[in-house]
Short mmCIF file of N, CA and C in Angstrom, two decimals:
data_model
loop_
_atom_site.label_atom_id
_atom_site.label_comp_id
_atom_site.label_asym_id
_atom_site.label_seq_id
_atom_site.Cartn_x
_atom_site.Cartn_y
_atom_site.Cartn_z
N LEU A 1 15.60 17.09 13.39
CA LEU A 1 16.63 16.14 13.76
C LEU A 1 17.33 15.62 12.51
N PRO A 2 18.63 15.44 12.57
CA PRO A 2 19.31 14.81 11.45
C PRO A 2 18.84 13.35 11.35
N VAL A 3 18.66 12.88 10.12
CA VAL A 3 18.16 11.53 9.88
C VAL A 3 19.13 10.80 8.97
N THR A 4 19.45 9.56 9.35
CA THR A 4 20.23 8.67 8.50
C THR A 4 19.44 7.39 8.34
N LEU A 5 19.19 7.02 7.10
CA LEU A 5 18.49 5.78 6.79
C LEU A 5 19.53 4.77 6.33
N LEU A 6 19.59 3.65 7.04
CA LEU A 6 20.52 2.59 6.66
C LEU A 6 19.70 1.44 6.09
N GLU A 7 20.02 1.06 4.87
CA GLU A 7 19.31 -0.02 4.19
C GLU A 7 20.31 -1.15 3.95
N ALA A 8 19.96 -2.35 4.37
CA ALA A 8 20.88 -3.48 4.27
C ALA A 8 21.19 -3.85 2.82
N SER A 9 20.27 -3.62 1.93
CA SER A 9 20.46 -3.97 0.52
C SER A 9 20.22 -2.72 -0.30
N LYS A 10 19.56 -2.90 -1.43
CA LYS A 10 19.21 -1.71 -2.21
C LYS A 10 17.97 -1.07 -1.59
N LEU A 11 17.76 0.16 -1.90
CA LEU A 11 16.65 0.92 -1.32
C LEU A 11 15.32 0.26 -1.66
N GLY A 12 14.55 -0.01 -0.63
CA GLY A 12 13.22 -0.59 -0.82
C GLY A 12 13.20 -2.07 -1.08
N PHE A 13 14.32 -2.74 -0.89
CA PHE A 13 14.37 -4.17 -1.14
C PHE A 13 13.38 -4.89 -0.22
N ALA A 14 12.95 -6.04 -0.61
CA ALA A 14 12.01 -6.89 0.14
C ALA A 14 10.58 -6.48 -0.16
N ALA A 15 9.71 -6.53 0.81
CA ALA A 15 8.26 -6.40 0.57
C ALA A 15 7.87 -5.08 -0.09
N SER A 16 8.57 -4.03 0.21
CA SER A 16 8.13 -2.75 -0.34
C SER A 16 8.24 -2.66 -1.85
N THR A 17 9.08 -3.47 -2.47
CA THR A 17 9.14 -3.42 -3.93
C THR A 17 8.94 -4.78 -4.58
N ARG A 18 9.33 -5.85 -3.96
CA ARG A 18 9.23 -7.16 -4.62
C ARG A 18 7.84 -7.77 -4.48
N ASN A 19 7.23 -7.68 -3.31
CA ASN A 19 6.00 -8.41 -3.05
C ASN A 19 4.75 -7.54 -3.12
N GLN A 20 4.92 -6.27 -3.22
CA GLN A 20 3.77 -5.38 -3.22
C GLN A 20 3.59 -4.78 -4.60
N GLY A 21 2.84 -3.73 -4.67
CA GLY A 21 2.59 -3.08 -5.94
C GLY A 21 1.18 -2.54 -5.99
N TRP A 22 0.54 -2.44 -4.82
CA TRP A 22 -0.81 -1.92 -4.74
C TRP A 22 -0.90 -0.78 -3.75
N LEU A 23 -1.68 0.22 -4.09
CA LEU A 23 -2.14 1.20 -3.11
C LEU A 23 -3.53 0.72 -2.74
N TYR A 24 -3.68 0.32 -1.52
CA TYR A 24 -4.89 -0.33 -1.05
C TYR A 24 -5.87 0.68 -0.47
N SER A 25 -7.13 0.61 -0.89
CA SER A 25 -8.15 1.55 -0.43
C SER A 25 -8.67 1.24 0.96
N GLY A 26 -8.45 0.04 1.46
CA GLY A 26 -9.01 -0.36 2.74
C GLY A 26 -10.38 -1.00 2.61
N ALA A 27 -10.84 -1.20 1.37
CA ALA A 27 -12.18 -1.71 1.14
C ALA A 27 -12.43 -3.06 1.81
N TRP A 28 -11.42 -3.91 1.84
CA TRP A 28 -11.59 -5.23 2.43
C TRP A 28 -11.83 -5.14 3.94
N LEU A 29 -11.36 -4.08 4.56
CA LEU A 29 -11.50 -3.90 6.00
C LEU A 29 -12.77 -3.15 6.39
N ALA A 30 -13.42 -2.53 5.44
CA ALA A 30 -14.47 -1.54 5.72
C ALA A 30 -15.67 -2.10 6.46
N ARG A 31 -16.00 -3.34 6.26
CA ARG A 31 -17.18 -3.90 6.95
C ARG A 31 -16.99 -3.94 8.45
N GLU A 32 -15.77 -4.26 8.91
CA GLU A 32 -15.55 -4.48 10.35
C GLU A 32 -14.59 -3.49 10.99
N GLN A 33 -13.77 -2.81 10.20
CA GLN A 33 -12.77 -1.89 10.76
C GLN A 33 -12.81 -0.57 10.00
N THR A 34 -13.90 0.15 10.19
CA THR A 34 -14.13 1.38 9.43
C THR A 34 -13.00 2.39 9.59
N ASP A 35 -12.53 2.59 10.81
CA ASP A 35 -11.48 3.58 11.03
C ASP A 35 -10.19 3.22 10.29
N LEU A 36 -9.82 1.95 10.31
CA LEU A 36 -8.63 1.53 9.59
C LEU A 36 -8.83 1.67 8.08
N ALA A 37 -10.02 1.33 7.60
CA ALA A 37 -10.32 1.49 6.17
C ALA A 37 -10.22 2.96 5.77
N LYS A 38 -10.72 3.87 6.61
CA LYS A 38 -10.61 5.30 6.33
C LYS A 38 -9.15 5.73 6.21
N LYS A 39 -8.31 5.22 7.11
CA LYS A 39 -6.89 5.57 7.08
C LYS A 39 -6.22 5.03 5.81
N CYS A 40 -6.59 3.82 5.42
CA CYS A 40 -6.03 3.25 4.18
C CYS A 40 -6.41 4.11 2.98
N TYR A 41 -7.67 4.49 2.92
CA TYR A 41 -8.11 5.28 1.77
C TYR A 41 -7.45 6.67 1.77
N ALA A 42 -7.34 7.29 2.94
CA ALA A 42 -6.66 8.59 3.03
C ALA A 42 -5.21 8.46 2.59
N SER A 43 -4.56 7.37 2.97
CA SER A 43 -3.17 7.14 2.58
C SER A 43 -3.05 6.94 1.07
N LEU A 44 -3.99 6.21 0.48
CA LEU A 44 -4.00 6.03 -0.97
C LEU A 44 -4.08 7.39 -1.67
N LYS A 45 -5.03 8.22 -1.25
CA LYS A 45 -5.20 9.54 -1.88
C LYS A 45 -3.96 10.41 -1.70
N GLN A 46 -3.38 10.37 -0.50
CA GLN A 46 -2.19 11.17 -0.23
C GLN A 46 -1.01 10.71 -1.10
N THR A 47 -0.86 9.41 -1.27
CA THR A 47 0.23 8.89 -2.09
C THR A 47 0.04 9.28 -3.55
N VAL A 48 -1.19 9.21 -4.04
CA VAL A 48 -1.45 9.60 -5.44
C VAL A 48 -1.16 11.08 -5.65
N ARG A 49 -1.52 11.93 -4.67
CA ARG A 49 -1.21 13.37 -4.79
C ARG A 49 0.30 13.60 -4.75
N PHE A 50 0.99 12.87 -3.88
CA PHE A 50 2.43 13.03 -3.71
C PHE A 50 3.19 12.58 -4.96
N CYS A 51 2.76 11.48 -5.56
CA CYS A 51 3.50 10.90 -6.68
C CYS A 51 2.54 10.32 -7.72
N PRO A 52 1.86 11.18 -8.47
CA PRO A 52 0.92 10.66 -9.47
C PRO A 52 1.58 9.77 -10.52
N ASP A 53 2.87 9.97 -10.76
CA ASP A 53 3.58 9.16 -11.75
C ASP A 53 3.77 7.71 -11.31
N CYS A 54 3.57 7.42 -10.01
CA CYS A 54 3.77 6.05 -9.56
C CYS A 54 2.58 5.15 -9.88
N ILE A 55 1.46 5.74 -10.30
CA ILE A 55 0.29 4.95 -10.66
C ILE A 55 0.51 4.30 -12.01
N GLU A 56 0.19 3.02 -12.12
CA GLU A 56 0.29 2.34 -13.41
C GLU A 56 -0.63 3.03 -14.40
N PRO A 57 -0.12 3.36 -15.57
CA PRO A 57 -0.97 4.00 -16.58
C PRO A 57 -2.14 3.10 -16.97
N GLN A 58 -3.26 3.71 -17.26
CA GLN A 58 -4.47 3.03 -17.73
C GLN A 58 -4.97 1.97 -16.76
N HIS A 59 -4.76 2.20 -15.47
CA HIS A 59 -5.30 1.31 -14.46
C HIS A 59 -6.40 2.05 -13.74
N ASN A 60 -7.62 1.55 -13.83
CA ASN A 60 -8.78 2.27 -13.31
C ASN A 60 -9.20 1.88 -11.91
N GLY A 61 -8.59 0.88 -11.33
CA GLY A 61 -8.99 0.42 -10.02
C GLY A 61 -8.99 -1.09 -9.96
N MET A 62 -9.62 -1.60 -8.92
CA MET A 62 -9.66 -3.03 -8.70
C MET A 62 -11.10 -3.51 -8.70
N ALA A 63 -11.35 -4.65 -9.28
CA ALA A 63 -12.69 -5.23 -9.27
C ALA A 63 -12.87 -6.06 -8.00
N PHE A 64 -13.95 -5.82 -7.31
CA PHE A 64 -14.38 -6.65 -6.19
C PHE A 64 -15.47 -7.55 -6.74
N VAL A 65 -15.24 -8.85 -6.68
CA VAL A 65 -16.15 -9.80 -7.32
C VAL A 65 -16.81 -10.67 -6.27
N ALA A 66 -18.12 -10.75 -6.32
CA ALA A 66 -18.87 -11.68 -5.48
C ALA A 66 -19.23 -12.88 -6.33
N SER A 67 -18.79 -14.05 -5.88
CA SER A 67 -19.04 -15.25 -6.67
C SER A 67 -20.26 -16.03 -6.19
N LYS A 68 -20.79 -15.67 -5.02
CA LYS A 68 -21.96 -16.37 -4.49
C LYS A 68 -23.18 -15.47 -4.61
N PRO A 69 -24.31 -16.03 -5.01
CA PRO A 69 -25.51 -15.21 -5.17
C PRO A 69 -25.99 -14.57 -3.86
N ASP A 70 -25.68 -15.20 -2.73
CA ASP A 70 -26.15 -14.69 -1.45
C ASP A 70 -25.07 -13.89 -0.69
N ALA A 71 -24.06 -13.39 -1.40
CA ALA A 71 -23.01 -12.59 -0.76
C ALA A 71 -23.64 -11.36 -0.11
N PRO A 72 -23.13 -10.97 1.07
CA PRO A 72 -23.72 -9.83 1.80
C PRO A 72 -23.33 -8.48 1.20
N LEU A 73 -23.79 -8.22 -0.01
CA LEU A 73 -23.39 -7.01 -0.73
C LEU A 73 -23.78 -5.74 0.01
N ALA A 74 -24.95 -5.73 0.61
CA ALA A 74 -25.39 -4.52 1.33
C ALA A 74 -24.42 -4.20 2.46
N ASP A 75 -23.91 -5.22 3.15
CA ASP A 75 -22.94 -5.00 4.23
C ASP A 75 -21.67 -4.36 3.69
N TRP A 76 -21.22 -4.85 2.53
CA TRP A 76 -20.01 -4.28 1.93
C TRP A 76 -20.26 -2.83 1.53
N GLU A 77 -21.38 -2.58 0.88
CA GLU A 77 -21.67 -1.22 0.42
C GLU A 77 -21.77 -0.25 1.59
N VAL A 78 -22.42 -0.66 2.68
CA VAL A 78 -22.52 0.19 3.87
C VAL A 78 -21.13 0.45 4.44
N GLY A 79 -20.30 -0.60 4.51
CA GLY A 79 -18.93 -0.42 5.01
C GLY A 79 -18.14 0.56 4.17
N TRP A 80 -18.24 0.43 2.85
CA TRP A 80 -17.51 1.34 1.96
C TRP A 80 -18.02 2.77 2.12
N GLN A 81 -19.34 2.93 2.25
CA GLN A 81 -19.91 4.27 2.44
C GLN A 81 -19.43 4.88 3.76
N ARG A 82 -19.45 4.10 4.84
CA ARG A 82 -18.99 4.61 6.14
C ARG A 82 -17.52 5.04 6.10
N ALA A 83 -16.72 4.28 5.37
CA ALA A 83 -15.29 4.58 5.28
C ALA A 83 -14.99 5.66 4.24
N GLY A 84 -16.00 6.07 3.47
CA GLY A 84 -15.78 7.09 2.44
C GLY A 84 -15.07 6.57 1.22
N ILE A 85 -15.12 5.26 1.01
CA ILE A 85 -14.43 4.65 -0.13
C ILE A 85 -15.40 4.62 -1.31
N PRO A 86 -15.07 5.31 -2.39
CA PRO A 86 -15.97 5.30 -3.54
C PRO A 86 -16.00 3.92 -4.20
N PHE A 87 -17.15 3.57 -4.72
CA PHE A 87 -17.29 2.31 -5.43
C PHE A 87 -18.35 2.49 -6.50
N GLU A 88 -18.25 1.65 -7.49
CA GLU A 88 -19.19 1.71 -8.61
C GLU A 88 -19.55 0.28 -8.98
N GLU A 89 -20.84 0.00 -9.09
CA GLU A 89 -21.23 -1.34 -9.50
C GLU A 89 -20.88 -1.54 -10.97
N LEU A 90 -20.31 -2.68 -11.27
CA LEU A 90 -19.94 -3.04 -12.64
C LEU A 90 -20.91 -4.10 -13.14
N SER A 91 -21.26 -4.02 -14.38
CA SER A 91 -22.06 -5.10 -14.94
C SER A 91 -21.14 -6.32 -15.11
N VAL A 92 -21.72 -7.48 -14.99
CA VAL A 92 -20.96 -8.70 -15.18
C VAL A 92 -20.36 -8.73 -16.58
N GLU A 93 -21.12 -8.25 -17.55
CA GLU A 93 -20.63 -8.24 -18.93
C GLU A 93 -19.37 -7.38 -19.06
N THR A 94 -19.36 -6.22 -18.41
CA THR A 94 -18.18 -5.34 -18.45
C THR A 94 -16.98 -6.04 -17.84
N LEU A 95 -17.19 -6.65 -16.68
CA LEU A 95 -16.09 -7.35 -16.02
C LEU A 95 -15.56 -8.48 -16.90
N LEU A 96 -16.43 -9.23 -17.53
CA LEU A 96 -16.00 -10.33 -18.39
C LEU A 96 -15.25 -9.83 -19.62
N GLN A 97 -15.57 -8.61 -20.06
CA GLN A 97 -14.79 -8.02 -21.16
C GLN A 97 -13.40 -7.65 -20.68
N TRP A 98 -13.31 -7.12 -19.45
CA TRP A 98 -12.02 -6.74 -18.89
C TRP A 98 -11.16 -7.96 -18.59
N ILE A 99 -11.79 -9.03 -18.09
CA ILE A 99 -11.06 -10.23 -17.69
C ILE A 99 -11.69 -11.43 -18.40
N PRO A 100 -11.32 -11.64 -19.64
CA PRO A 100 -11.96 -12.70 -20.44
C PRO A 100 -11.77 -14.10 -19.87
N SER A 101 -10.76 -14.30 -19.04
CA SER A 101 -10.52 -15.64 -18.50
C SER A 101 -11.53 -16.04 -17.42
N LEU A 102 -12.28 -15.06 -16.91
CA LEU A 102 -13.33 -15.39 -15.93
C LEU A 102 -14.49 -16.10 -16.63
N GLN A 103 -15.09 -17.01 -15.92
CA GLN A 103 -16.28 -17.70 -16.42
C GLN A 103 -17.51 -16.99 -15.87
N ARG A 104 -18.54 -16.91 -16.66
CA ARG A 104 -19.78 -16.21 -16.28
C ARG A 104 -20.31 -16.71 -14.93
N GLU A 105 -20.25 -18.01 -14.70
CA GLU A 105 -20.80 -18.56 -13.45
C GLU A 105 -19.95 -18.22 -12.22
N GLN A 106 -18.74 -17.70 -12.43
CA GLN A 106 -17.88 -17.29 -11.32
C GLN A 106 -18.25 -15.91 -10.79
N VAL A 107 -19.06 -15.17 -11.51
CA VAL A 107 -19.33 -13.77 -11.16
C VAL A 107 -20.83 -13.55 -10.98
N GLN A 108 -21.21 -13.21 -9.76
CA GLN A 108 -22.60 -12.85 -9.49
C GLN A 108 -22.78 -11.33 -9.49
N HIS A 109 -21.81 -10.64 -8.87
CA HIS A 109 -21.83 -9.18 -8.77
C HIS A 109 -20.39 -8.69 -8.83
N ALA A 110 -20.21 -7.45 -9.26
CA ALA A 110 -18.87 -6.87 -9.32
C ALA A 110 -18.95 -5.37 -9.05
N PHE A 111 -17.91 -4.87 -8.39
CA PHE A 111 -17.79 -3.44 -8.08
C PHE A 111 -16.40 -2.98 -8.45
N LEU A 112 -16.28 -1.74 -8.85
CA LEU A 112 -14.99 -1.12 -9.10
C LEU A 112 -14.61 -0.32 -7.87
N LEU A 113 -13.45 -0.62 -7.31
CA LEU A 113 -12.92 0.08 -6.13
C LEU A 113 -11.68 0.89 -6.52
N PRO A 114 -11.30 1.88 -5.70
CA PRO A 114 -10.21 2.78 -6.10
C PRO A 114 -8.80 2.26 -5.86
N ASP A 115 -8.64 1.00 -5.47
CA ASP A 115 -7.29 0.45 -5.30
C ASP A 115 -6.51 0.66 -6.59
N ARG A 116 -5.21 0.88 -6.48
CA ARG A 116 -4.41 1.18 -7.66
C ARG A 116 -3.17 0.32 -7.72
N ALA A 117 -2.83 -0.11 -8.91
CA ALA A 117 -1.54 -0.75 -9.15
C ALA A 117 -0.51 0.37 -9.26
N ILE A 118 0.62 0.18 -8.59
CA ILE A 118 1.64 1.23 -8.61
C ILE A 118 2.95 0.69 -9.15
N ARG A 119 3.81 1.64 -9.46
CA ARG A 119 5.18 1.33 -9.85
C ARG A 119 6.05 1.68 -8.64
N PRO A 120 6.35 0.70 -7.79
CA PRO A 120 7.07 0.97 -6.54
C PRO A 120 8.40 1.66 -6.74
N ASP A 121 9.10 1.34 -7.84
CA ASP A 121 10.39 1.97 -8.08
C ASP A 121 10.25 3.48 -8.27
N VAL A 122 9.18 3.90 -8.93
CA VAL A 122 8.94 5.33 -9.15
C VAL A 122 8.62 6.01 -7.82
N LEU A 123 7.78 5.38 -7.03
CA LEU A 123 7.43 5.94 -5.71
C LEU A 123 8.65 6.02 -4.81
N LEU A 124 9.46 4.97 -4.80
CA LEU A 124 10.64 4.95 -3.95
C LEU A 124 11.65 6.02 -4.36
N THR A 125 11.83 6.20 -5.65
CA THR A 125 12.74 7.24 -6.13
C THR A 125 12.27 8.61 -5.68
N ARG A 126 10.98 8.85 -5.77
CA ARG A 126 10.41 10.14 -5.34
C ARG A 126 10.57 10.33 -3.84
N LEU A 127 10.26 9.30 -3.05
CA LEU A 127 10.41 9.38 -1.59
C LEU A 127 11.86 9.66 -1.21
N ALA A 128 12.79 8.96 -1.84
CA ALA A 128 14.21 9.17 -1.54
C ALA A 128 14.65 10.58 -1.88
N ALA A 129 14.20 11.09 -3.02
CA ALA A 129 14.58 12.45 -3.42
C ALA A 129 14.06 13.48 -2.42
N VAL A 130 12.82 13.33 -2.00
CA VAL A 130 12.26 14.27 -1.02
C VAL A 130 13.02 14.17 0.30
N ALA A 131 13.32 12.95 0.74
CA ALA A 131 14.06 12.77 1.99
C ALA A 131 15.44 13.41 1.91
N GLU A 132 16.15 13.15 0.81
CA GLU A 132 17.49 13.73 0.66
C GLU A 132 17.44 15.25 0.54
N ASN A 133 16.45 15.78 -0.16
CA ASN A 133 16.30 17.24 -0.27
C ASN A 133 15.94 17.88 1.06
N SER A 134 15.42 17.08 1.97
CA SER A 134 15.09 17.58 3.31
C SER A 134 16.25 17.39 4.28
N GLY A 135 17.37 16.84 3.78
CA GLY A 135 18.56 16.70 4.61
C GLY A 135 18.84 15.30 5.12
N ALA A 136 18.01 14.33 4.80
CA ALA A 136 18.27 12.96 5.25
C ALA A 136 19.43 12.36 4.47
N GLU A 137 20.20 11.55 5.15
CA GLU A 137 21.27 10.80 4.50
C GLU A 137 20.75 9.38 4.30
N ILE A 138 20.88 8.86 3.09
CA ILE A 138 20.43 7.51 2.78
C ILE A 138 21.67 6.69 2.42
N ARG A 139 21.88 5.60 3.15
CA ARG A 139 23.03 4.74 2.91
C ARG A 139 22.53 3.33 2.58
N ILE A 140 22.75 2.92 1.33
CA ILE A 140 22.33 1.59 0.92
C ILE A 140 23.47 0.60 1.14
N ASN A 141 23.15 -0.68 1.07
CA ASN A 141 24.13 -1.75 1.30
C ASN A 141 24.86 -1.57 2.62
N THR A 142 24.11 -1.19 3.64
CA THR A 142 24.68 -0.95 4.96
C THR A 142 23.87 -1.73 6.00
N PRO A 143 24.13 -3.02 6.12
CA PRO A 143 23.39 -3.81 7.10
C PRO A 143 23.81 -3.45 8.53
N ILE A 144 22.90 -3.65 9.44
CA ILE A 144 23.15 -3.41 10.86
C ILE A 144 23.59 -4.73 11.49
N ALA A 145 24.73 -4.72 12.15
CA ALA A 145 25.23 -5.92 12.82
C ALA A 145 24.79 -5.99 14.27
N ALA A 146 24.64 -4.81 14.90
CA ALA A 146 24.28 -4.80 16.33
C ALA A 146 23.73 -3.44 16.72
N LEU A 147 22.99 -3.43 17.80
CA LEU A 147 22.54 -2.18 18.40
C LEU A 147 23.50 -1.80 19.51
N ILE A 148 23.74 -0.52 19.68
CA ILE A 148 24.54 -0.03 20.81
C ILE A 148 23.55 0.32 21.91
N GLU A 149 23.64 -0.42 23.00
CA GLU A 149 22.66 -0.24 24.07
C GLU A 149 23.35 0.10 25.38
N ASP A 150 22.67 0.91 26.16
CA ASP A 150 23.11 1.28 27.49
C ASP A 150 21.90 1.11 28.40
N ASP A 151 21.96 0.14 29.28
CA ASP A 151 20.80 -0.25 30.10
C ASP A 151 19.64 -0.60 29.17
N ASP A 152 18.54 0.13 29.25
CA ASP A 152 17.38 -0.19 28.42
C ASP A 152 17.20 0.82 27.28
N ARG A 153 18.25 1.56 26.96
CA ARG A 153 18.16 2.57 25.91
C ARG A 153 19.10 2.22 24.76
N THR A 154 18.60 2.36 23.53
CA THR A 154 19.43 2.15 22.35
C THR A 154 20.02 3.49 21.95
N ASN A 155 21.35 3.53 21.85
CA ASN A 155 22.06 4.78 21.57
C ASN A 155 22.72 4.82 20.20
N GLY A 156 22.51 3.80 19.40
CA GLY A 156 23.12 3.79 18.09
C GLY A 156 23.15 2.39 17.52
N VAL A 157 23.92 2.25 16.44
CA VAL A 157 24.03 0.96 15.75
C VAL A 157 25.48 0.71 15.36
N VAL A 158 25.78 -0.55 15.12
CA VAL A 158 27.06 -0.95 14.54
C VAL A 158 26.73 -1.55 13.18
N THR A 159 27.37 -1.04 12.14
CA THR A 159 27.10 -1.55 10.79
C THR A 159 27.86 -2.85 10.55
N GLY A 160 27.57 -3.48 9.44
CA GLY A 160 28.25 -4.73 9.08
C GLY A 160 29.74 -4.57 8.90
N THR A 161 30.21 -3.35 8.63
CA THR A 161 31.65 -3.11 8.47
C THR A 161 32.31 -2.73 9.79
N GLY A 162 31.51 -2.67 10.87
CA GLY A 162 32.06 -2.33 12.18
C GLY A 162 31.95 -0.86 12.54
N GLU A 163 31.44 -0.05 11.63
CA GLU A 163 31.29 1.38 11.92
C GLU A 163 30.22 1.58 13.00
N GLU A 164 30.54 2.40 13.99
CA GLU A 164 29.56 2.72 15.03
C GLU A 164 28.93 4.06 14.71
N ILE A 165 27.61 4.09 14.74
CA ILE A 165 26.88 5.32 14.46
C ILE A 165 26.01 5.62 15.67
N ALA A 166 26.33 6.73 16.35
CA ALA A 166 25.56 7.13 17.52
C ALA A 166 24.23 7.74 17.06
N ALA A 167 23.21 7.59 17.88
CA ALA A 167 21.91 8.11 17.50
C ALA A 167 21.10 8.44 18.75
N ARG A 168 20.30 9.49 18.64
CA ARG A 168 19.38 9.80 19.73
C ARG A 168 18.17 8.87 19.70
N PHE A 169 17.76 8.48 18.48
CA PHE A 169 16.64 7.58 18.30
C PHE A 169 17.01 6.54 17.25
N VAL A 170 16.62 5.31 17.48
CA VAL A 170 16.83 4.24 16.52
C VAL A 170 15.48 3.57 16.27
N ILE A 171 15.10 3.53 15.01
CA ILE A 171 13.86 2.86 14.62
C ILE A 171 14.25 1.65 13.80
N ASP A 172 13.88 0.49 14.28
CA ASP A 172 14.28 -0.75 13.63
C ASP A 172 13.15 -1.26 12.77
#
């Protein structure tokens, strides 16, 4: 199907580039939502394969820190194992070397998880290039003013300039 992407501002504006910047492994979900955690981790790996340049250089992952001595570490470890999320226990001393602003009493246990800091602009550029090379049209600075509807079906959009664009499918 022919695809046209209409972006109200610049490509990727809002949460996808301003408020984010992590490829999340799903580790935080693994204790209670194993299937969702598995999907998060699979998505992380797929994104890294698709665009290895989007990973921040010299970023090894994210530290998971337990600040209470009685934290349910075994539950976390079992959740990560079930979800297939690799983890490595870090010594408190190593973590304090990495993050000198932490106080020793704030850290009881620490683990290294595969979450990654990314460069969203690099990822977005790669995604846009692949989409355009596949035939998609990308139009930036094209806000949608209205949907064109017939009964309960959306048949297109009206842009901010009044242009009507017919469509078989509209994803908002």
